[in-house]
C-alpha positions as a LaTeX table, in Angstrom:
\begin{tabular}{lrrr}
\hline
Residue & $x$ (\AA) & $y$ (\AA) & $z$ (\AA) \\
\hline
Met1 & $-161.98$ & $-43.92$ & 19.19 \\
Ser2 & $-159.06$ & $-45.54$ & 17.36 \\
Arg3 & $-157.25$ & $-48.67$ & 18.51 \\
Arg4 & $-154.19$ & $-46.58$ & 19.30 \\
Glu5 & $-156.20$ & $-44.21$ & 21.49 \\
Leu6 & $-157.92$ & $-47.12$ & 23.22 \\
Arg7 & $-154.57$ & $-48.79$ & 23.93 \\
Gly8 & $-153.16$ & $-45.49$ & 25.21 \\
Asn9 & $-156.08$ & $-45.11$ & 27.60 \\
Arg10 & $-155.67$ & $-48.68$ & 28.83 \\
Met11 & $-151.96$ & $-48.17$ & 29.43 \\
Asp12 & $-152.85$ & $-45.30$ & 31.80 \\
Glu13 & $-154.71$ & $-47.73$ & 34.07 \\
Pro14 & $-152.95$ & $-48.96$ & 37.24 \\
Asp15 & $-150.87$ & $-52.12$ & 36.65 \\
Ala16 & $-151.44$ & $-51.94$ & 32.88 \\
Ala17 & $-147.72$ & $-51.98$ & 32.11 \\
Glu18 & $-147.24$ & $-55.13$ & 34.22 \\
Val19 & $-150.16$ & $-56.89$ & 32.54 \\
Tyr20 & $-148.86$ & $-55.90$ & 29.09 \\
Glu21 & $-145.35$ & $-57.15$ & 29.93 \\
Ala22 & $-146.71$ & $-60.49$ & 31.21 \\
Ala23 & $-148.69$ & $-60.91$ & 27.98 \\
Arg24 & $-145.62$ & $-60.04$ & 25.90 \\
Leu25 & $-143.50$ & $-62.61$ & 27.74 \\
Ala26 & $-146.20$ & $-65.29$ & 27.35 \\
Tyr27 & $-146.34$ & $-64.55$ & 23.62 \\
Glu28 & $-142.54$ & $-64.77$ & 23.26 \\
Leu29 & $-142.42$ & $-68.06$ & 25.18 \\
Gly30 & $-145.20$ & $-69.44$ & 23.01 \\
Lys31 & $-143.30$ & $-68.50$ & 19.86 \\
Val32 & $-140.22$ & $-70.38$ & 21.06 \\
Val33 & $-142.20$ & $-73.51$ & 21.94 \\
Arg34 & $-144.01$ & $-73.42$ & 18.60 \\
Ala35 & $-140.73$ & $-73.07$ & 16.68 \\
Met36 & $-139.21$ & $-75.99$ & 18.60 \\
Arg37 & $-142.31$ & $-78.12$ & 18.06 \\
Glu38 & $-142.39$ & $-77.36$ & 14.34 \\
Gly39 & $-138.64$ & $-78.00$ & 14.12 \\
Arg40 & $-139.32$ & $-81.54$ & 15.30 \\
Gly41 & $-142.10$ & $-81.93$ & 12.75 \\
Trp42 & $-144.65$ & $-82.35$ & 15.54 \\
Ser43 & $-148.27$ & $-81.33$ & 15.61 \\
Gln44 & $-149.78$ & $-79.72$ & 18.67 \\
Asp45 & $-151.34$ & $-83.11$ & 19.42 \\
Asp46 & $-147.88$ & $-84.72$ & 19.36 \\
Leu47 & $-146.48$ & $-82.17$ & 21.81 \\
Ala48 & $-149.53$ & $-82.42$ & 24.04 \\
Arg49 & $-149.14$ & $-86.20$ & 24.26 \\
Ala50 & $-145.41$ & $-85.97$ & 24.98 \\
Ala51 & $-145.93$ & $-83.30$ & 27.65 \\
Arg52 & $-149.05$ & $-84.96$ & 29.11 \\
Leu53 & $-151.16$ & $-81.89$ & 28.41 \\
Arg54 & $-154.34$ & $-81.17$ & 26.49 \\
Arg55 & $-153.95$ & $-79.97$ & 22.91 \\
Ser56 & $-156.01$ & $-76.90$ & 23.79 \\
Thr57 & $-153.47$ & $-76.05$ & 26.51 \\
Val58 & $-150.62$ & $-76.26$ & 24.00 \\
Ala59 & $-152.55$ & $-74.21$ & 21.42 \\
Arg60 & $-153.47$ & $-71.49$ & 23.93 \\
Phe61 & $-149.89$ & $-71.35$ & 25.22 \\
Glu62 & $-148.37$ & $-71.11$ & 21.74 \\
Ala63 & $-150.75$ & $-68.27$ & 20.87 \\
Gly64 & $-149.70$ & $-66.34$ & 23.97 \\
Gly65 & $-153.16$ & $-66.71$ & 25.44 \\
Ser66 & $-152.02$ & $-68.07$ & 28.78 \\
Ile67 & $-149.21$ & $-67.46$ & 31.21 \\
Pro68 & $-147.70$ & $-70.87$ & 31.98 \\
Thr69 & $-146.80$ & $-72.18$ & 35.39 \\
Leu70 & $-143.32$ & $-73.51$ & 36.07 \\
Pro71 & $-144.52$ & $-77.14$ & 36.06 \\
Ile72 & $-146.11$ & $-76.63$ & 32.62 \\
Leu73 & $-142.90$ & $-75.07$ & 31.29 \\
Asp74 & $-140.96$ & $-78.00$ & 32.72 \\
Arg75 & $-143.25$ & $-80.52$ & 31.00 \\
Leu76 & $-142.91$ & $-78.70$ & 27.69 \\
Ala77 & $-139.13$ & $-78.49$ & 28.01 \\
Arg78 & $-138.82$ & $-82.20$ & 28.82 \\
Ala79 & $-141.13$ & $-83.15$ & 25.94 \\
Leu80 & $-139.02$ & $-81.05$ & 23.56 \\
Asp81 & $-135.75$ & $-82.41$ & 25.02 \\
Ala82 & $-134.76$ & $-78.89$ & 25.99 \\
Asp83 & $-133.25$ & $-77.29$ & 29.07 \\
Leu84 & $-135.50$ & $-74.92$ & 31.00 \\
Glu85 & $-133.41$ & $-72.02$ & 32.27 \\
Ile86 & $-134.93$ & $-69.44$ & 34.57 \\
Arg87 & $-132.64$ & $-66.78$ & 35.92 \\
Leu88 & $-132.60$ & $-63.41$ & 37.53 \\
Ala89 & $-129.65$ & $-61.27$ & 36.55 \\
Pro90 & $-128.82$ & $-57.87$ & 37.98 \\
Arg91 & $-129.17$ & $-55.03$ & 35.52 \\
Ala92 & $-126.15$ & $-52.99$ & 34.63 \\
Pro93 & $-126.14$ & $-49.64$ & 36.44 \\
Ala94 & $-127.20$ & $-46.68$ & 34.32 \\
Ala95 & $-124.29$ & $-44.67$ & 33.00 \\
\hline
\end{tabular}
């Protein structure tokens, strides 16, 4: 069975779309944090120290391997001197 077929079968499972979306969001958040960290010239150890986290937590988060809690996101934002913005916005009605 190919990877594509395997993924297709998994997506047919209950809640698969929600799990996939959560993983996608975690990956996107991790990319942003990594870019901000690298933009400061920091290592993962530097960010971990500034955010009072373990380096392994930072590494896993940046790789999209964990879904962060709000307190973790807040620590990362503060360490990176960034604003953490969480919002819910109504979708535009379909035309």
